[in-house]
mmCIF file with all atom_site columns, C-alpha atoms and ligand atoms in Angstrom:
data_model
loop_
_atom_site.group_PDB
_atom_site.id
_atom_site.type_symbol
_atom_site.label_atom_id
_atom_site.label_alt_id
_atom_site.label_comp_id
_atom_site.label_asym_id
_atom_site.label_entity_id
_atom_site.label_seq_id
_atom_site.pdbx_PDB_ins_code
_atom_site.Cartn_x
_atom_site.Cartn_y
_atom_site.Cartn_z
_atom_site.occupancy
_atom_site.B_iso_or_equiv
_atom_site.pdbx_formal_charge
_atom_site.auth_seq_id
_atom_site.auth_comp_id
_atom_site.auth_asym_id
_atom_site.auth_atom_id
_atom_site.pdbx_PDB_model_num
ATOM   1   C CA . MET A 1 1   ? -11.202 -3.729  -1.207  1.00 98.00 ? 9   MET A CA 1
ATOM   2   C CA . LEU A 1 2   ? -7.583  -4.992  -2.614  1.00 98.00 ? 10  LEU A CA 1
ATOM   3   C CA . ILE A 1 3   ? -5.386  -6.265  -0.402  1.00 98.00 ? 11  ILE A CA 1
ATOM   4   C CA . PHE A 1 4   ? -1.742  -5.265  -1.019  1.00 98.00 ? 12  PHE A CA 1
ATOM   5   C CA . LEU A 1 5   ? 1.267   -6.100  1.250   1.00 98.00 ? 13  LEU A CA 1
ATOM   6   C CA . ASP A 1 6   ? 3.327   -3.429  2.759   1.00 97.00 ? 14  ASP A CA 1
ATOM   7   C CA . SER A 1 7   ? 6.750   -5.235  2.817   1.00 96.00 ? 15  SER A CA 1
ATOM   8   C CA . ALA A 1 8   ? 9.939   -5.567  1.029   1.00 96.00 ? 16  ALA A CA 1
ATOM   9   C CA . ASN A 1 9   ? 10.625  -9.081  3.025   1.00 96.00 ? 17  ASN A CA 1
ATOM   10  C CA . LEU A 1 10  ? 10.471  -11.578 0.206   1.00 95.00 ? 18  LEU A CA 1
ATOM   11  C CA . GLU A 1 11  ? 9.911   -14.460 2.470   1.00 96.00 ? 19  GLU A CA 1
ATOM   12  C CA . HIS A 1 12  ? 6.554   -12.723 3.668   1.00 96.00 ? 20  HIS A CA 1
ATOM   13  C CA . ILE A 1 13  ? 5.982   -11.828 0.390   1.00 96.00 ? 21  ILE A CA 1
ATOM   14  C CA . GLN A 1 14  ? 6.170   -15.237 -1.221  1.00 96.00 ? 22  GLN A CA 1
ATOM   15  C CA . SER A 1 15  ? 3.968   -16.841 1.876   1.00 97.00 ? 23  SER A CA 1
ATOM   16  C CA . ALA A 1 16  ? 1.409   -14.031 1.333   1.00 96.00 ? 24  ALA A CA 1
ATOM   17  C CA . ALA A 1 17  ? 1.020   -14.858 -2.289  1.00 95.00 ? 25  ALA A CA 1
ATOM   18  C CA . ARG A 1 18  ? 0.352   -18.241 -1.593  1.00 95.00 ? 26  ARG A CA 1
ATOM   19  C CA . LEU A 1 19  ? -2.867  -17.143 0.060   1.00 95.00 ? 27  LEU A CA 1
ATOM   20  C CA . GLY A 1 20  ? -3.874  -16.047 -3.329  1.00 95.00 ? 28  GLY A CA 1
ATOM   21  C CA . VAL A 1 21  ? -5.813  -13.108 -2.291  1.00 96.00 ? 29  VAL A CA 1
ATOM   22  C CA . VAL A 1 22  ? -2.662  -10.191 -2.150  1.00 97.00 ? 30  VAL A CA 1
ATOM   23  C CA . SER A 1 23  ? -3.325  -8.310  -5.691  1.00 96.00 ? 31  SER A CA 1
ATOM   24  C CA . GLY A 1 24  ? 0.007   -6.036  -4.786  1.00 97.00 ? 32  GLY A CA 1
ATOM   25  C CA . ALA A 1 25  ? 2.713   -4.528  -2.607  1.00 97.00 ? 33  ALA A CA 1
ATOM   26  C CA . THR A 1 26  ? 3.898   -1.453  -1.702  1.00 98.00 ? 34  THR A CA 1
ATOM   27  C CA . THR A 1 27  ? 7.587   -0.510  -0.352  1.00 95.00 ? 35  THR A CA 1
ATOM   28  C CA . ASN A 1 28  ? 9.380   2.205   1.152   1.00 92.00 ? 36  ASN A CA 1
ATOM   29  C CA . PRO A 1 29  ? 13.162  2.831   1.895   1.00 91.00 ? 37  PRO A CA 1
ATOM   30  C CA . SER A 1 30  ? 12.500  1.722   5.392   1.00 93.00 ? 38  SER A CA 1
ATOM   31  C CA . LEU A 1 31  ? 10.926  -1.237  4.270   1.00 94.00 ? 39  LEU A CA 1
ATOM   32  C CA . VAL A 1 32  ? 13.486  -2.140  1.767   1.00 92.00 ? 40  VAL A CA 1
ATOM   33  C CA . ALA A 1 33  ? 16.392  -1.357  4.694   1.00 90.00 ? 41  ALA A CA 1
ATOM   34  C CA . LYS A 1 34  ? 14.518  -3.898  7.058   1.00 87.00 ? 42  LYS A CA 1
ATOM   35  C CA . GLY A 1 35  ? 13.937  -6.187  4.470   1.00 85.00 ? 43  GLY A CA 1
ATOM   36  C CA . GLY A 1 36  ? 16.782  -8.234  4.724   1.00 79.00 ? 44  GLY A CA 1
ATOM   37  C CA . GLY A 1 37  ? 17.157  -8.927  0.939   1.00 79.00 ? 45  GLY A CA 1
ATOM   38  C CA . LYS A 1 38  ? 20.589  -9.118  -0.746  1.00 84.00 ? 46  LYS A CA 1
ATOM   39  C CA . GLY A 1 39  ? 21.286  -7.106  -3.803  1.00 89.00 ? 47  GLY A CA 1
ATOM   40  C CA . THR A 1 40  ? 20.497  -3.477  -5.104  1.00 91.00 ? 48  THR A CA 1
ATOM   41  C CA . TYR A 1 41  ? 17.095  -1.550  -4.951  1.00 91.00 ? 49  TYR A CA 1
ATOM   42  C CA . LYS A 1 42  ? 16.691  -2.443  -8.485  1.00 94.00 ? 50  LYS A CA 1
ATOM   43  C CA . GLU A 1 43  ? 17.159  -6.380  -7.686  1.00 94.00 ? 51  GLU A CA 1
ATOM   44  C CA . ILE A 1 44  ? 15.104  -6.315  -4.627  1.00 94.00 ? 52  ILE A CA 1
ATOM   45  C CA . VAL A 1 45  ? 12.158  -4.746  -6.368  1.00 95.00 ? 53  VAL A CA 1
ATOM   46  C CA . LEU A 1 46  ? 12.580  -7.370  -9.562  1.00 96.00 ? 54  LEU A CA 1
ATOM   47  C CA . SER A 1 47  ? 12.313  -10.227 -6.894  1.00 95.00 ? 55  SER A CA 1
ATOM   48  C CA . ILE A 1 48  ? 9.106   -8.686  -5.610  1.00 96.00 ? 56  ILE A CA 1
ATOM   49  C CA . LEU A 1 49  ? 7.417   -8.470  -9.131  1.00 97.00 ? 57  LEU A CA 1
ATOM   50  C CA . ASP A 1 50  ? 8.663   -12.053 -9.485  1.00 96.00 ? 58  ASP A CA 1
ATOM   51  C CA . LEU A 1 51  ? 6.775   -13.326 -6.512  1.00 96.00 ? 59  LEU A CA 1
ATOM   52  C CA . LEU A 1 52  ? 3.395   -11.488 -7.130  1.00 95.00 ? 60  LEU A CA 1
ATOM   53  C CA . SER A 1 53  ? 1.549   -10.814 -10.441 1.00 93.00 ? 61  SER A CA 1
ATOM   54  C CA . GLY A 1 54  ? 0.194   -7.412  -9.280  1.00 97.00 ? 62  GLY A CA 1
ATOM   55  C CA . GLU A 1 55  ? 1.702   -3.628  -9.001  1.00 98.00 ? 63  GLU A CA 1
ATOM   56  C CA . VAL A 1 56  ? 4.492   -2.960  -6.813  1.00 98.00 ? 64  VAL A CA 1
ATOM   57  C CA . SER A 1 57  ? 5.099   0.581   -5.625  1.00 98.00 ? 65  SER A CA 1
ATOM   58  C CA . VAL A 1 58  ? 8.685   1.711   -5.387  1.00 97.00 ? 66  VAL A CA 1
ATOM   59  C CA . GLU A 1 59  ? 9.859   4.804   -3.522  1.00 97.00 ? 67  GLU A CA 1
ATOM   60  C CA . VAL A 1 60  ? 12.051  7.703   -5.105  1.00 97.00 ? 68  VAL A CA 1
ATOM   61  C CA . LEU A 1 61  ? 14.905  8.242   -3.083  1.00 96.00 ? 69  LEU A CA 1
ATOM   62  C CA . SER A 1 62  ? 15.429  12.187  -4.152  1.00 97.00 ? 70  SER A CA 1
ATOM   63  C CA . GLU A 1 63  ? 13.793  15.398  -3.508  1.00 97.00 ? 71  GLU A CA 1
ATOM   64  C CA . GLU A 1 64  ? 14.272  17.282  -6.362  1.00 98.00 ? 72  GLU A CA 1
ATOM   65  C CA . ARG A 1 65  ? 11.724  17.854  -8.963  1.00 98.00 ? 73  ARG A CA 1
ATOM   66  C CA . ASN A 1 66  ? 14.050  16.487  -12.045 1.00 98.00 ? 74  ASN A CA 1
ATOM   67  C CA . SER A 1 67  ? 15.962  13.897  -10.126 1.00 98.00 ? 75  SER A CA 1
ATOM   68  C CA . MET A 1 68  ? 12.417  12.435  -9.144  1.00 98.00 ? 76  MET A CA 1
ATOM   69  C CA . ILE A 1 69  ? 11.392  12.208  -12.594 1.00 98.00 ? 77  ILE A CA 1
ATOM   70  C CA . GLU A 1 70  ? 14.746  10.509  -13.473 1.00 98.00 ? 78  GLU A CA 1
ATOM   71  C CA . GLU A 1 71  ? 14.188  8.106   -11.105 1.00 98.00 ? 79  GLU A CA 1
ATOM   72  C CA . ALA A 1 72  ? 10.539  7.556   -11.721 1.00 98.00 ? 80  ALA A CA 1
ATOM   73  C CA . ARG A 1 73  ? 11.065  7.048   -15.315 1.00 98.00 ? 81  ARG A CA 1
ATOM   74  C CA . ASP A 1 74  ? 14.031  4.646   -14.460 1.00 97.00 ? 82  ASP A CA 1
ATOM   75  C CA . TYR A 1 75  ? 12.028  2.523   -12.231 1.00 97.00 ? 83  TYR A CA 1
ATOM   76  C CA . SER A 1 76  ? 8.735   2.433   -14.574 1.00 98.00 ? 84  SER A CA 1
ATOM   77  C CA . SER A 1 77  ? 11.258  1.053   -17.183 1.00 97.00 ? 85  SER A CA 1
ATOM   78  C CA . TRP A 1 78  ? 11.597  -1.936  -14.840 1.00 97.00 ? 86  TRP A CA 1
ATOM   79  C CA . SER A 1 79  ? 8.447   -3.298  -15.668 1.00 98.00 ? 87  SER A CA 1
ATOM   80  C CA . PRO A 1 80  ? 4.553   -2.080  -16.404 1.00 98.00 ? 88  PRO A CA 1
ATOM   81  C CA . ARG A 1 81  ? 4.135   -3.106  -13.101 1.00 98.00 ? 89  ARG A CA 1
ATOM   82  C CA . ILE A 1 82  ? 5.764   -0.538  -11.350 1.00 98.00 ? 90  ILE A CA 1
ATOM   83  C CA . VAL A 1 83  ? 3.896   2.204   -9.544  1.00 98.00 ? 91  VAL A CA 1
ATOM   84  C CA . VAL A 1 84  ? 6.432   4.993   -8.409  1.00 98.00 ? 92  VAL A CA 1
ATOM   85  C CA . LYS A 1 85  ? 5.964   6.826   -4.940  1.00 98.00 ? 93  LYS A CA 1
ATOM   86  C CA . ILE A 1 86  ? 6.278   10.228  -4.532  1.00 98.00 ? 94  ILE A CA 1
ATOM   87  C CA . PRO A 1 87  ? 5.310   12.254  -1.579  1.00 98.00 ? 95  PRO A CA 1
ATOM   88  C CA . PRO A 1 88  ? 3.290   15.386  -1.546  1.00 98.00 ? 96  PRO A CA 1
ATOM   89  C CA . THR A 1 89  ? 5.842   18.269  -1.693  1.00 98.00 ? 97  THR A CA 1
ATOM   90  C CA . TRP A 1 90  ? 6.095   21.114  -4.094  1.00 98.00 ? 98  TRP A CA 1
ATOM   91  C CA . GLU A 1 91  ? 8.629   19.388  -5.759  1.00 98.00 ? 99  GLU A CA 1
ATOM   92  C CA . GLY A 1 92  ? 6.961   16.412  -5.856  1.00 98.00 ? 100 GLY A CA 1
ATOM   93  C CA . ILE A 1 93  ? 3.407   17.445  -7.002  1.00 98.00 ? 101 ILE A CA 1
ATOM   94  C CA . SER A 1 94  ? 5.162   19.078  -10.214 1.00 98.00 ? 102 SER A CA 1
ATOM   95  C CA . ALA A 1 95  ? 7.013   15.745  -10.467 1.00 98.00 ? 103 ALA A CA 1
ATOM   96  C CA . ILE A 1 96  ? 3.660   14.039  -10.733 1.00 98.00 ? 104 ILE A CA 1
ATOM   97  C CA . SER A 1 97  ? 2.184   16.578  -13.339 1.00 98.00 ? 105 SER A CA 1
ATOM   98  C CA . ILE A 1 98  ? 4.609   15.535  -15.665 1.00 98.00 ? 106 ILE A CA 1
ATOM   99  C CA . LEU A 1 99  ? 5.097   11.926  -15.419 1.00 98.00 ? 107 LEU A CA 1
ATOM   100 C CA . SER A 1 100 ? 1.059   11.388  -15.142 1.00 98.00 ? 108 SER A CA 1
ATOM   101 C CA . GLN A 1 101 ? 1.277   13.157  -18.645 1.00 98.00 ? 109 GLN A CA 1
ATOM   102 C CA . GLU A 1 102 ? 3.968   10.415  -19.876 1.00 98.00 ? 110 GLU A CA 1
ATOM   103 C CA . GLY A 1 103 ? 1.726   7.649   -18.433 1.00 98.00 ? 111 GLY A CA 1
ATOM   104 C CA . VAL A 1 104 ? 3.895   6.434   -15.411 1.00 98.00 ? 112 VAL A CA 1
ATOM   105 C CA . LYS A 1 105 ? 1.853   4.772   -12.672 1.00 98.00 ? 113 LYS A CA 1
ATOM   106 C CA . THR A 1 106 ? 2.084   7.256   -9.273  1.00 98.00 ? 114 THR A CA 1
ATOM   107 C CA . ASN A 1 107 ? 1.443   6.647   -5.856  1.00 98.00 ? 115 ASN A CA 1
ATOM   108 C CA . LEU A 1 108 ? 1.240   9.904   -3.436  1.00 98.00 ? 116 LEU A CA 1
ATOM   109 C CA . THR A 1 109 ? 2.485   8.466   -0.319  1.00 98.00 ? 117 THR A CA 1
ATOM   110 C CA . LEU A 1 110 ? 3.116   10.188  2.951   1.00 98.00 ? 118 LEU A CA 1
ATOM   111 C CA . CYS A 1 111 ? -0.528  11.895  2.259   1.00 98.00 ? 119 CYS A CA 1
ATOM   112 C CA . PHE A 1 112 ? -1.899  13.420  5.541   1.00 98.00 ? 120 PHE A CA 1
ATOM   113 C CA . SER A 1 113 ? -4.574  15.921  4.671   1.00 98.00 ? 121 SER A CA 1
ATOM   114 C CA . LEU A 1 114 ? -7.831  16.089  2.023   1.00 98.00 ? 122 LEU A CA 1
ATOM   115 C CA . ASN A 1 115 ? -5.623  19.062  0.275   1.00 98.00 ? 123 ASN A CA 1
ATOM   116 C CA . GLN A 1 116 ? -2.630  16.840  -0.243  1.00 98.00 ? 124 GLN A CA 1
ATOM   117 C CA . ALA A 1 117 ? -5.061  14.132  -1.906  1.00 98.00 ? 125 ALA A CA 1
ATOM   118 C CA . LEU A 1 118 ? -6.578  16.836  -3.997  1.00 98.00 ? 126 LEU A CA 1
ATOM   119 C CA . LEU A 1 119 ? -3.576  18.321  -5.130  1.00 98.00 ? 127 LEU A CA 1
ATOM   120 C CA . GLY A 1 120 ? -2.393  14.925  -6.064  1.00 98.00 ? 128 GLY A CA 1
ATOM   121 C CA . ALA A 1 121 ? -5.482  14.223  -7.890  1.00 98.00 ? 129 ALA A CA 1
ATOM   122 C CA . ASN A 1 122 ? -5.430  17.326  -10.096 1.00 98.00 ? 130 ASN A CA 1
ATOM   123 C CA . ALA A 1 123 ? -1.635  16.255  -10.487 1.00 98.00 ? 131 ALA A CA 1
ATOM   124 C CA . GLY A 1 124 ? -2.905  13.407  -12.289 1.00 98.00 ? 132 GLY A CA 1
ATOM   125 C CA . VAL A 1 125 ? -1.655  10.880  -9.554  1.00 98.00 ? 133 VAL A CA 1
ATOM   126 C CA . THR A 1 126 ? -2.827  7.291   -10.082 1.00 98.00 ? 134 THR A CA 1
ATOM   127 C CA . TYR A 1 127 ? -2.996  6.454   -6.301  1.00 98.00 ? 135 TYR A CA 1
ATOM   128 C CA . VAL A 1 128 ? -3.400  8.148   -3.067  1.00 98.00 ? 136 VAL A CA 1
ATOM   129 C CA . SER A 1 129 ? -2.359  6.901   0.015   1.00 98.00 ? 137 SER A CA 1
ATOM   130 C CA . PRO A 1 130 ? -3.439  8.373   3.311   1.00 98.00 ? 138 PRO A CA 1
ATOM   131 C CA . PHE A 1 131 ? -1.202  7.085   6.284   1.00 98.00 ? 139 PHE A CA 1
ATOM   132 C CA . VAL A 1 132 ? -3.782  6.176   9.092   1.00 98.00 ? 140 VAL A CA 1
ATOM   133 C CA . GLY A 1 133 ? -1.469  5.086   11.892  1.00 98.00 ? 141 GLY A CA 1
ATOM   134 C CA . ARG A 1 134 ? 0.761   7.812   11.633  1.00 98.00 ? 142 ARG A CA 1
ATOM   135 C CA . LEU A 1 135 ? -1.942  10.207  11.757  1.00 98.00 ? 143 LEU A CA 1
ATOM   136 C CA . ASP A 1 136 ? -3.310  8.546   14.932  1.00 98.00 ? 144 ASP A CA 1
ATOM   137 C CA . ASP A 1 137 ? -0.026  8.278   16.404  1.00 98.00 ? 145 ASP A CA 1
ATOM   138 C CA . VAL A 1 138 ? -0.358  12.204  16.569  1.00 98.00 ? 146 VAL A CA 1
ATOM   139 C CA . GLY A 1 139 ? -3.846  12.366  17.628  1.00 98.00 ? 147 GLY A CA 1
ATOM   140 C CA . GLU A 1 140 ? -5.820  12.675  14.585  1.00 98.00 ? 148 GLU A CA 1
ATOM   141 C CA . ASP A 1 141 ? -8.069  10.441  13.108  1.00 98.00 ? 149 ASP A CA 1
ATOM   142 C CA . GLY A 1 142 ? -6.459  8.435   10.007  1.00 98.00 ? 150 GLY A CA 1
ATOM   143 C CA . MET A 1 143 ? -9.608  6.920   9.098   1.00 98.00 ? 151 MET A CA 1
ATOM   144 C CA . ARG A 1 144 ? -11.673 10.258  8.610   1.00 98.00 ? 152 ARG A CA 1
ATOM   145 C CA . LEU A 1 145 ? -8.815  11.177  5.884   1.00 98.00 ? 153 LEU A CA 1
ATOM   146 C CA . VAL A 1 146 ? -9.506  8.136   4.361   1.00 98.00 ? 154 VAL A CA 1
ATOM   147 C CA . ALA A 1 147 ? -13.420 8.168   4.567   1.00 98.00 ? 155 ALA A CA 1
ATOM   148 C CA . ASP A 1 148 ? -13.224 12.132  3.614   1.00 98.00 ? 156 ASP A CA 1
ATOM   149 C CA . ILE A 1 149 ? -10.786 11.438  0.417   1.00 98.00 ? 157 ILE A CA 1
ATOM   150 C CA . VAL A 1 150 ? -12.854 8.522   -0.829  1.00 98.00 ? 158 VAL A CA 1
ATOM   151 C CA . GLU A 1 151 ? -16.294 10.592  -0.444  1.00 98.00 ? 159 GLU A CA 1
ATOM   152 C CA . THR A 1 152 ? -14.765 14.118  -2.170  1.00 98.00 ? 160 THR A CA 1
ATOM   153 C CA . PHE A 1 153 ? -13.338 11.700  -5.003  1.00 98.00 ? 161 PHE A CA 1
ATOM   154 C CA . SER A 1 154 ? -16.633 9.878   -5.868  1.00 98.00 ? 162 SER A CA 1
ATOM   155 C CA . ARG A 1 155 ? -18.376 13.043  -5.465  1.00 98.00 ? 163 ARG A CA 1
ATOM   156 C CA . TYR A 1 156 ? -16.234 14.892  -8.378  1.00 98.00 ? 164 TYR A CA 1
ATOM   157 C CA . ASN A 1 157 ? -15.779 11.664  -10.000 1.00 98.00 ? 165 ASN A CA 1
ATOM   158 C CA . ILE A 1 158 ? -12.150 11.473  -9.498  1.00 98.00 ? 166 ILE A CA 1
ATOM   159 C CA . GLN A 1 159 ? -10.462 8.339   -11.272 1.00 97.00 ? 167 GLN A CA 1
ATOM   160 C CA . THR A 1 160 ? -7.495  8.606   -8.423  1.00 98.00 ? 168 THR A CA 1
ATOM   161 C CA . ARG A 1 161 ? -7.522  5.133   -6.343  1.00 98.00 ? 169 ARG A CA 1
ATOM   162 C CA . VAL A 1 162 ? -7.550  5.525   -2.552  1.00 98.00 ? 170 VAL A CA 1
ATOM   163 C CA . ILE A 1 163 ? -4.749  3.411   -0.527  1.00 98.00 ? 171 ILE A CA 1
ATOM   164 C CA . ALA A 1 164 ? -5.501  3.028   2.968   1.00 98.00 ? 172 ALA A CA 1
ATOM   165 C CA . ALA A 1 165 ? -1.793  2.888   4.256   1.00 98.00 ? 173 ALA A CA 1
ATOM   166 C CA . SER A 1 166 ? -0.011  3.064   7.881   1.00 98.00 ? 174 SER A CA 1
ATOM   167 C CA . LEU A 1 167 ? -2.178  0.078   8.954   1.00 98.00 ? 175 LEU A CA 1
ATOM   168 C CA . ARG A 1 168 ? -1.582  -1.074  12.509  1.00 98.00 ? 176 ARG A CA 1
ATOM   169 C CA . HIS A 1 169 ? -3.932  -3.759  13.335  1.00 98.00 ? 177 HIS A CA 1
ATOM   170 C CA . PRO A 1 170 ? -7.316  -6.066  12.054  1.00 97.00 ? 178 PRO A CA 1
ATOM   171 C CA . LEU A 1 171 ? -9.396  -3.289  13.301  1.00 98.00 ? 179 LEU A CA 1
ATOM   172 C CA . HIS A 1 172 ? -7.804  -0.757  10.829  1.00 98.00 ? 180 HIS A CA 1
ATOM   173 C CA . CYS A 1 173 ? -8.507  -2.872  8.053   1.00 98.00 ? 181 CYS A CA 1
ATOM   174 C CA . VAL A 1 174 ? -12.353 -3.362  8.890   1.00 98.00 ? 182 VAL A CA 1
ATOM   175 C CA . GLN A 1 175 ? -12.398 0.317   9.357   1.00 98.00 ? 183 GLN A CA 1
ATOM   176 C CA . ALA A 1 176 ? -10.712 1.034   5.775   1.00 98.00 ? 184 ALA A CA 1
ATOM   177 C CA . PHE A 1 177 ? -13.584 -1.373  3.994   1.00 98.00 ? 185 PHE A CA 1
ATOM   178 C CA . LYS A 1 178 ? -16.082 0.270   5.459   1.00 98.00 ? 186 LYS A CA 1
ATOM   179 C CA . ALA A 1 179 ? -14.756 3.772   4.786   1.00 98.00 ? 187 ALA A CA 1
ATOM   180 C CA . GLY A 1 180 ? -14.511 2.625   1.008   1.00 98.00 ? 188 GLY A CA 1
ATOM   181 C CA . ALA A 1 181 ? -10.937 2.455   0.533   1.00 98.00 ? 189 ALA A CA 1
ATOM   182 C CA . HIS A 1 182 ? -10.238 0.752   -2.924  1.00 98.00 ? 190 HIS A CA 1
ATOM   183 C CA . ILE A 1 183 ? -7.001  -1.001  -1.423  1.00 98.00 ? 191 ILE A CA 1
ATOM   184 C CA . ALA A 1 184 ? -5.541  -1.723  2.057   1.00 98.00 ? 192 ALA A CA 1
ATOM   185 C CA . THR A 1 185 ? -1.961  -2.111  2.255   1.00 98.00 ? 193 THR A CA 1
ATOM   186 C CA . MET A 1 186 ? -0.703  -3.629  5.318   1.00 98.00 ? 194 MET A CA 1
ATOM   187 C CA . PRO A 1 187 ? 2.264   -5.138  7.242   1.00 98.00 ? 195 PRO A CA 1
ATOM   188 C CA . TYR A 1 188 ? 2.061   -9.254  7.013   1.00 97.00 ? 196 TYR A CA 1
ATOM   189 C CA . GLU A 1 189 ? 1.878   -9.408  10.660  1.00 98.00 ? 197 GLU A CA 1
ATOM   190 C CA . VAL A 1 190 ? -1.378  -7.696  10.251  1.00 98.00 ? 198 VAL A CA 1
ATOM   191 C CA . LEU A 1 191 ? -2.625  -9.997  7.485   1.00 98.00 ? 199 LEU A CA 1
ATOM   192 C CA . LEU A 1 192 ? -1.914  -13.144 9.456   1.00 97.00 ? 200 LEU A CA 1
ATOM   193 C CA . LYS A 1 193 ? -4.429  -11.382 12.244  1.00 97.00 ? 201 LYS A CA 1
ATOM   194 C CA . MET A 1 194 ? -7.014  -11.216 9.747   1.00 97.00 ? 202 MET A CA 1
ATOM   195 C CA . VAL A 1 195 ? -6.686  -14.863 9.037   1.00 96.00 ? 203 VAL A CA 1
ATOM   196 C CA . ASP A 1 196 ? -7.161  -15.701 13.022  1.00 95.00 ? 204 ASP A CA 1
ATOM   197 C CA . HIS A 1 197 ? -10.067 -16.186 15.135  1.00 95.00 ? 205 HIS A CA 1
ATOM   198 C CA . PRO A 1 198 ? -9.910  -17.733 18.419  1.00 95.00 ? 206 PRO A CA 1
ATOM   199 C CA . LEU A 1 199 ? -13.384 -19.497 17.738  1.00 97.00 ? 207 LEU A CA 1
ATOM   200 C CA . THR A 1 200 ? -12.453 -20.708 14.370  1.00 97.00 ? 208 THR A CA 1
ATOM   201 C CA . THR A 1 201 ? -9.413  -22.282 16.027  1.00 96.00 ? 209 THR A CA 1
ATOM   202 C CA . ILE A 1 202 ? -11.496 -24.116 18.878  1.00 98.00 ? 210 ILE A CA 1
ATOM   203 C CA . GLY A 1 203 ? -14.053 -25.368 16.596  1.00 98.00 ? 211 GLY A CA 1
ATOM   204 C CA . ILE A 1 204 ? -11.446 -27.149 14.089  1.00 97.00 ? 212 ILE A CA 1
ATOM   205 C CA . SER A 1 205 ? -9.976  -28.651 17.385  1.00 97.00 ? 213 SER A CA 1
ATOM   206 C CA . ARG A 1 206 ? -13.357 -29.490 18.412  1.00 97.00 ? 214 ARG A CA 1
ATOM   207 C CA . PHE A 1 207 ? -14.196 -30.951 15.047  1.00 97.00 ? 215 PHE A CA 1
ATOM   208 C CA . MET A 1 208 ? -10.875 -33.002 14.545  1.00 97.00 ? 216 MET A CA 1
ATOM   209 C CA . LYS A 1 209 ? -11.114 -34.360 18.248  1.00 96.00 ? 217 LYS A CA 1
ATOM   210 C CA . ASP A 1 210 ? -15.040 -35.681 17.353  1.00 95.00 ? 218 ASP A CA 1
ATOM   211 C CA . ALA A 1 211 ? -13.608 -36.952 13.762  1.00 95.00 ? 219 ALA A CA 1
ATOM   212 C CA . GLN A 1 212 ? -11.652 -39.551 15.566  1.00 93.00 ? 220 GLN A CA 1
ATOM   213 C CA . ARG A 1 213 ? -14.526 -41.053 16.767  1.00 94.00 ? 221 ARG A CA 1
ATOM   214 C CA . ILE A 1 214 ? -16.110 -41.574 13.332  1.00 91.00 ? 222 ILE A CA 1
ATOM   215 C CA . ILE A 1 215 ? -12.787 -42.788 11.471  1.00 76.00 ? 223 ILE A CA 1
HETATM 216 C C1 . E4P B 2 .   ? 2.649   2.437   2.661   1.00 84.11 ? 329 E4P B C1 1
HETATM 217 O O1 . E4P B 2 .   ? 2.996   2.571   1.258   1.00 84.11 ? 329 E4P B O1 1
HETATM 218 C C2 . E4P B 2 .   ? 3.886   2.787   3.521   1.00 84.11 ? 329 E4P B C2 1
HETATM 219 O O2 . E4P B 2 .   ? 4.914   1.924   2.796   1.00 84.11 ? 329 E4P B O2 1
HETATM 220 C C3 . E4P B 2 .   ? 3.318   2.594   4.662   1.00 84.11 ? 329 E4P B C3 1
HETATM 221 O O3 . E4P B 2 .   ? 2.019   1.719   5.025   1.00 84.11 ? 329 E4P B O3 1
HETATM 222 C C4 . E4P B 2 .   ? 3.724   3.279   5.925   1.00 84.11 ? 329 E4P B C4 1
HETATM 223 O O4 . E4P B 2 .   ? 3.402   2.606   6.971   1.00 84.11 ? 329 E4P B O4 1
HETATM 224 P P1 . E4P B 2 .   ? 4.018   2.942   8.520   1.00 84.11 ? 329 E4P B P1 1
HETATM 225 O O5 . E4P B 2 .   ? 3.508   4.329   9.060   1.00 84.11 ? 329 E4P B O5 1
HETATM 226 O O6 . E4P B 2 .   ? 3.710   1.656   9.655   1.00 84.11 ? 329 E4P B O6 1
HETATM 227 O O7 . E4P B 2 .   ? 5.953   2.778   8.587   1.00 84.11 ? 329 E4P B O7 1
#
C-alpha cells in the first residue's frame, strides 16, 4: 500500500518527503485554504510538485461539466504528475467519461458508496477515494466501503486504484492496509503517529543510557 500525504502545507510536505516513503499527495480546496501557502492555486500546486516526485491530486473548483473539463485540461497541462479530483455528481461522472478518453488522470473524490465507485470505474476514472472518516462521522462503517470497493474491483478485474481517504488516525491506516487499499492518503499528523511507539522511545532511551557505560 502506497502512502500519500493529504495536505497542501508545504512545510509538512517537505518534512514528510524526507522520510522517503511518501509517494504522492492529495489536496482539496479546504486543505489549500488552510495550508498557508502564498500565491495562486497553480503556484501552490507547482510548489507541492517540486517537493515530491509522485502524483498530486488537485480538485476542480467548478460544478458544471464543461467547466470541470476545461479546468481539468488546464490542471493536467501543468504537469504529467497532476491527477484531477472530481466528485461523483451527474456532471462530474460525465466530465470523467470525456477526460478519461483524453488520457487525463482523474480521482473520484467524495466517494461514499459502492455505486459511485462503480460509476466512476465505468467512466474510466484512474482512482476512487472512499472517504472513511466522514462515513464514520455519520455512523457508517467507512472502512467497510474501502474493503467492498477493493474486493469488487478485483473480482471484475477493474484497473481503477483505490485510495483510502479521510483517514483520521493510525488504526485507519492499519485497517486500510488489511482491506487491500492500493494507497492510503493521510494528514501529516497521522503520518507522525504511524512512526511513534512508546516502546521504541523507551528502548532507545535505555540503549543510550547503557551506551554511556561502554564508550
Ligand atoms: C482526500 O483526498 C481528501 O482530501 C481528504 O482525505 C479529506 O479528509 P477529511 O474528511 O479529513 O477532510
